[in-house]
Amino acid sequence: MVKKTVWSLSVVCFAMSTLLSLVGLISVIQLYFNVSIYYASLYASVFAGALGFSSLITPALFSRFEKKKMIMAILIVTALCNFIQFFISQYYIALIFRIIPAILYPIIVSAALTIVGKISPNDTNKVVLGISAGSIVGLSVTSFLGLSYGYQAAMLWYCLIDVIAFVLTFMFIPNFEGNKEPVVLQLSHAKSKLFLISLLYVFCMVVGISITYNYIPTYLDQVTRMDAQMLFFTLLLMGLISMVGTTLFGYLIRKNGNWTILFYPIGFVMVMFAVGSLVHLPFYQFCILMVFAIFDGSAYTVSQYCVTSAVRGAPEFANGIFLLMSNLGIFIGTMLGGVIIDVIDILYIFYGSMIFMLLAIPFVLIRIKYYPKAH
């Protein structure tokens, strides 16, 4: 029963995180709503921005509620919002229904991570895998449906996985009482220097990834001129390989967390340099993109470990802050990527990623030097 619960929670996180994959349809959004690429990028990335700010307070605020009923209620609201978007073509009205699930996202994902942390701590990475797969594997499916059949097809896909997640929650997730610790007491865990250093590391890291990752579909479409079927295959393969990265870095963190979080930004810079350098060699670039998928797939694993290991005393608060920094980074990275494409050229997104990843390295070095036992 524990295994069914863990995998059901993973599907719940997959369903919610798939909403982030709308970044793969920026060109489709631009045409559907008849707006500029800036507003299309804003529409796609506002989910991460709203999610990030909501993460600061909602997981701790709602932590006292019974978790199964709360998860089911949020899945219903999310499914309705996605269904309503199927019928709306007015930009600002659709934006409202895009933001509502984003506000609820941190509550449901934090609840899932808290439940698995209590019933089977060694399986936390499986739930993180669901979060990663939603935004990564979901990107391939969403991009294929959107580019082939339009924006509305993506909305129906989102509704479908919400319904599946709801059924699995009803069948396999047990009732789980909330945390009775006062919200103010949970917030008090955020005062340490270790916590601040860890947040800065995660922020720079996620911004660095997002500047490039969120525009990979646009890059493959506009620069390499892939058709929808080949784009789907490439993104799907990247998504599958990214899950290997999630599992691999989860294993490496259990072996040596400090060295793993140090290696991550260094390795990512090397990969980005290779991608930017091989732009005119499609086969070699394709191979490097698969290596990039390993790093991208492990981003949630690395950031979740880095934040929660700095705040062991308040799991809901730690998971909320992990979501805050991750998705604030996604929002800012996506917007920066859009600016780079508008002002300079899409090829420079790789160098933007390298700059932010290099900025992350001093913070992890400080953490290792002064807090070597933080794990």
Short mmCIF file of C-alpha atoms in Angstrom, two decimals, residues 135-362:
data_model
loop_
_atom_site.label_atom_id
_atom_site.label_comp_id
_atom_site.label_asym_id
_atom_site.label_seq_id
_atom_site.Cartn_x
_atom_site.Cartn_y
_atom_site.Cartn_z
CA SER A 135 7.55 19.94 -16.34
CA ILE A 136 10.00 17.94 -18.50
CA VAL A 137 8.17 14.93 -19.97
CA GLY A 138 5.02 17.06 -19.93
CA LEU A 139 6.87 19.56 -22.13
CA SER A 140 7.16 17.05 -24.96
CA VAL A 141 3.48 16.05 -24.84
CA THR A 142 2.24 19.63 -24.44
CA SER A 143 4.50 20.89 -27.25
CA PHE A 144 3.38 18.12 -29.61
CA LEU A 145 -0.33 18.64 -28.93
CA GLY A 146 -0.08 22.43 -29.03
CA LEU A 147 2.04 22.64 -32.18
CA SER A 148 -0.03 19.98 -33.96
CA TYR A 149 -3.58 20.73 -32.81
CA GLY A 150 -3.48 24.12 -31.11
CA TYR A 151 -3.64 25.68 -27.66
CA GLN A 152 -7.01 24.11 -26.77
CA ALA A 153 -5.63 20.58 -27.18
CA ALA A 154 -3.07 21.32 -24.46
CA MET A 155 -5.86 22.43 -22.12
CA LEU A 156 -7.74 19.15 -22.64
CA TRP A 157 -4.52 17.23 -21.94
CA TYR A 158 -4.14 19.10 -18.65
CA CYS A 159 -7.75 18.26 -17.68
CA LEU A 160 -7.20 14.57 -18.41
CA ILE A 161 -4.19 14.16 -16.15
CA ASP A 162 -5.94 16.11 -13.38
CA VAL A 163 -8.78 13.59 -13.49
CA ILE A 164 -6.35 10.65 -13.41
CA ALA A 165 -4.56 12.16 -10.40
CA PHE A 166 -7.89 12.70 -8.63
CA VAL A 167 -8.89 9.03 -9.09
CA LEU A 168 -5.52 7.78 -7.81
CA THR A 169 -5.73 10.09 -4.80
CA PHE A 170 -9.20 8.80 -3.95
CA MET A 171 -8.13 5.16 -4.30
CA PHE A 172 -4.61 4.95 -2.89
CA ILE A 173 -3.76 7.92 -0.68
CA PRO A 174 -4.82 7.48 2.96
CA ASN A 175 -6.18 10.19 5.23
CA PHE A 176 -3.30 12.16 6.71
CA GLU A 177 -3.72 14.66 9.53
CA GLY A 178 -2.28 18.14 9.22
CA ASN A 179 0.55 19.78 11.15
CA LYS A 180 -0.69 21.55 14.27
CA GLU A 181 2.49 23.62 14.75
CA PRO A 182 1.65 27.37 14.52
CA VAL A 183 2.66 29.09 11.27
CA VAL A 184 4.78 31.69 13.11
CA LEU A 185 6.82 28.91 14.74
CA GLN A 186 7.42 27.29 11.35
CA LEU A 187 8.64 30.59 9.90
CA SER A 188 11.15 30.94 12.75
CA HIS A 189 13.24 28.15 11.20
CA ALA A 190 14.34 30.50 8.40
CA LYS A 191 16.81 32.61 10.36
CA SER A 192 20.08 30.77 9.79
CA LYS A 193 22.89 31.83 7.46
CA LEU A 194 22.94 28.29 6.10
CA PHE A 195 19.35 28.76 4.98
CA LEU A 196 20.09 32.08 3.22
CA ILE A 197 23.17 30.71 1.45
CA SER A 198 21.21 27.66 0.29
CA LEU A 199 18.42 29.85 -1.11
CA LEU A 200 20.84 32.02 -3.09
CA TYR A 201 22.48 28.92 -4.54
CA VAL A 202 19.14 27.44 -5.60
CA PHE A 203 17.92 30.73 -7.06
CA CYS A 204 20.99 31.27 -9.27
CA MET A 205 20.97 27.63 -10.30
CA VAL A 206 17.30 27.57 -11.37
CA VAL A 207 17.50 30.93 -13.19
CA GLY A 208 20.50 29.59 -15.08
CA ILE A 209 18.62 26.47 -16.16
CA SER A 210 15.40 28.29 -17.06
CA ILE A 211 17.01 30.86 -19.36
CA THR A 212 17.80 28.00 -21.74
CA TYR A 213 15.43 25.14 -20.95
CA ASN A 214 12.18 27.03 -21.41
CA TYR A 215 13.22 28.05 -24.93
CA ILE A 216 14.53 24.70 -26.15
CA PRO A 217 11.26 24.01 -28.08
CA THR A 218 11.43 27.51 -29.62
CA TYR A 219 15.11 27.01 -30.45
CA LEU A 220 14.51 23.61 -32.08
CA ASP A 221 11.53 25.02 -34.01
CA GLN A 222 13.08 28.29 -35.23
CA VAL A 223 16.82 27.53 -35.49
CA THR A 224 17.00 23.82 -36.37
CA ARG A 225 13.62 23.91 -38.20
CA MET A 226 12.33 20.66 -36.71
CA ASP A 227 8.83 19.60 -37.66
CA ALA A 228 6.28 18.87 -34.91
CA GLN A 229 6.86 15.09 -34.94
CA MET A 230 10.66 15.34 -34.68
CA LEU A 231 10.35 18.02 -32.02
CA PHE A 232 8.04 15.74 -30.04
CA PHE A 233 10.52 12.86 -30.33
CA THR A 234 13.48 15.01 -29.24
CA LEU A 235 11.67 16.53 -26.28
CA LEU A 236 10.23 13.16 -25.25
CA LEU A 237 13.67 11.58 -25.36
CA MET A 238 15.06 14.49 -23.33
CA GLY A 239 12.23 13.98 -20.85
CA LEU A 240 12.93 10.27 -20.46
CA ILE A 241 16.66 10.88 -20.03
CA SER A 242 15.91 13.65 -17.53
CA MET A 243 14.24 11.07 -15.28
CA VAL A 244 17.51 9.16 -15.32
CA GLY A 245 19.13 12.40 -14.12
CA THR A 246 16.62 12.70 -11.29
CA THR A 247 17.39 9.16 -10.11
CA LEU A 248 21.15 9.50 -10.65
CA PHE A 249 21.53 12.73 -8.68
CA GLY A 250 19.26 11.36 -5.95
CA TYR A 251 21.74 8.50 -5.58
CA LEU A 252 24.74 10.84 -5.67
CA ILE A 253 23.21 13.08 -3.00
CA ARG A 254 22.70 10.09 -0.70
CA LYS A 255 26.37 9.21 -1.21
CA ASN A 256 27.81 12.71 -0.80
CA GLY A 257 25.44 15.67 -0.87
CA ASN A 258 28.03 18.43 -0.62
CA TRP A 259 30.16 17.29 -3.52
CA THR A 260 27.08 16.64 -5.63
CA ILE A 261 25.71 20.19 -5.26
CA LEU A 262 29.20 21.55 -6.03
CA PHE A 263 29.60 19.43 -9.16
CA TYR A 264 26.17 20.40 -10.48
CA PRO A 265 26.81 24.04 -11.55
CA ILE A 266 30.32 23.24 -12.80
CA GLY A 267 29.06 20.38 -14.96
CA PHE A 268 26.16 22.46 -16.23
CA VAL A 269 28.45 25.29 -17.38
CA MET A 270 30.51 22.79 -19.37
CA VAL A 271 27.37 21.40 -21.01
CA MET A 272 26.05 24.87 -21.92
CA PHE A 273 29.38 25.84 -23.43
CA ALA A 274 29.29 22.70 -25.57
CA VAL A 275 25.69 23.34 -26.71
CA GLY A 276 26.52 26.92 -27.72
CA SER A 277 29.70 25.86 -29.50
CA LEU A 278 28.10 23.04 -31.51
CA VAL A 279 25.18 25.07 -32.83
CA HIS A 280 26.10 24.34 -36.46
CA LEU A 281 26.69 20.60 -35.88
CA PRO A 282 23.17 19.20 -35.39
CA PHE A 283 24.11 15.59 -34.52
CA TYR A 284 26.66 16.55 -31.86
CA GLN A 285 24.34 19.20 -30.48
CA PHE A 286 21.56 16.61 -30.25
CA CYS A 287 23.87 14.39 -28.18
CA ILE A 288 24.83 17.28 -25.88
CA LEU A 289 21.16 18.17 -25.40
CA MET A 290 20.65 14.67 -24.02
CA VAL A 291 23.39 15.34 -21.46
CA PHE A 292 21.69 18.67 -20.72
CA ALA A 293 18.50 16.68 -20.03
CA ILE A 294 20.29 14.77 -17.26
CA PHE A 295 21.20 18.02 -15.51
CA ASP A 296 17.78 19.56 -16.06
CA GLY A 297 16.03 16.48 -14.72
CA SER A 298 18.06 16.59 -11.53
CA ALA A 299 17.41 20.29 -10.82
CA TYR A 300 14.47 19.67 -8.49
CA THR A 301 16.37 16.90 -6.69
CA VAL A 302 19.39 19.13 -6.06
CA SER A 303 17.38 22.21 -5.04
CA GLN A 304 14.98 20.25 -2.80
CA TYR A 305 17.92 18.64 -0.99
CA CYS A 306 19.76 21.96 -0.65
CA VAL A 307 16.78 23.77 0.92
CA THR A 308 15.32 21.02 3.10
CA SER A 309 18.73 20.08 4.51
CA ALA A 310 19.02 23.67 5.75
CA VAL A 311 15.59 23.62 7.48
CA ARG A 312 15.09 20.17 8.97
CA GLY A 313 12.67 21.26 11.71
CA ALA A 314 9.76 22.42 9.51
CA PRO A 315 9.05 20.17 6.49
CA GLU A 316 6.02 22.07 5.14
CA PHE A 317 7.86 25.38 5.37
CA ALA A 318 11.02 23.90 3.81
CA ASN A 319 9.08 22.37 0.91
CA GLY A 320 7.23 25.65 0.39
CA ILE A 321 10.48 27.61 0.24
CA PHE A 322 11.96 25.02 -2.13
CA LEU A 323 9.00 25.62 -4.45
CA LEU A 324 9.29 29.40 -3.99
CA MET A 325 12.93 29.59 -5.04
CA SER A 326 12.58 27.02 -7.82
CA ASN A 327 9.59 28.66 -9.46
CA LEU A 328 10.67 32.24 -8.85
CA GLY A 329 13.85 31.20 -10.63
CA ILE A 330 11.82 29.68 -13.48
CA PHE A 331 9.77 32.87 -13.81
CA ILE A 332 12.78 35.21 -13.84
CA GLY A 333 14.82 32.87 -16.04
CA THR A 334 12.01 32.64 -18.60
CA MET A 335 11.59 36.41 -18.70
CA LEU A 336 15.36 36.95 -19.02
CA GLY A 337 15.47 34.40 -21.82
CA GLY A 338 12.71 36.30 -23.61
CA VAL A 339 14.61 39.57 -23.25
CA ILE A 340 17.82 37.97 -24.57
CA ILE A 341 15.96 36.61 -27.60
CA ASP A 342 14.22 39.95 -28.26
CA VAL A 343 17.26 42.18 -27.77
CA ILE A 344 20.17 40.02 -28.94
CA ASP A 345 19.59 36.54 -30.41
CA ILE A 346 18.25 33.17 -29.29
CA LEU A 347 21.76 31.65 -29.46
CA TYR A 348 22.85 33.84 -26.51
CA ILE A 349 20.50 32.11 -24.06
CA PHE A 350 23.21 29.49 -23.53
CA TYR A 351 25.67 32.13 -22.33
CA GLY A 352 23.04 33.68 -20.08
CA SER A 353 22.62 30.28 -18.44
CA MET A 354 26.37 29.96 -17.93
CA ILE A 355 26.61 33.33 -16.17
CA PHE A 356 23.96 32.50 -13.56
CA MET A 357 25.32 29.01 -12.98
CA LEU A 358 28.78 30.50 -12.33
CA LEU A 359 27.17 32.87 -9.80
CA ALA A 360 25.85 29.84 -7.90
CA ILE A 361 29.30 28.34 -7.30
CA PRO A 362 30.53 30.77 -4.56
#
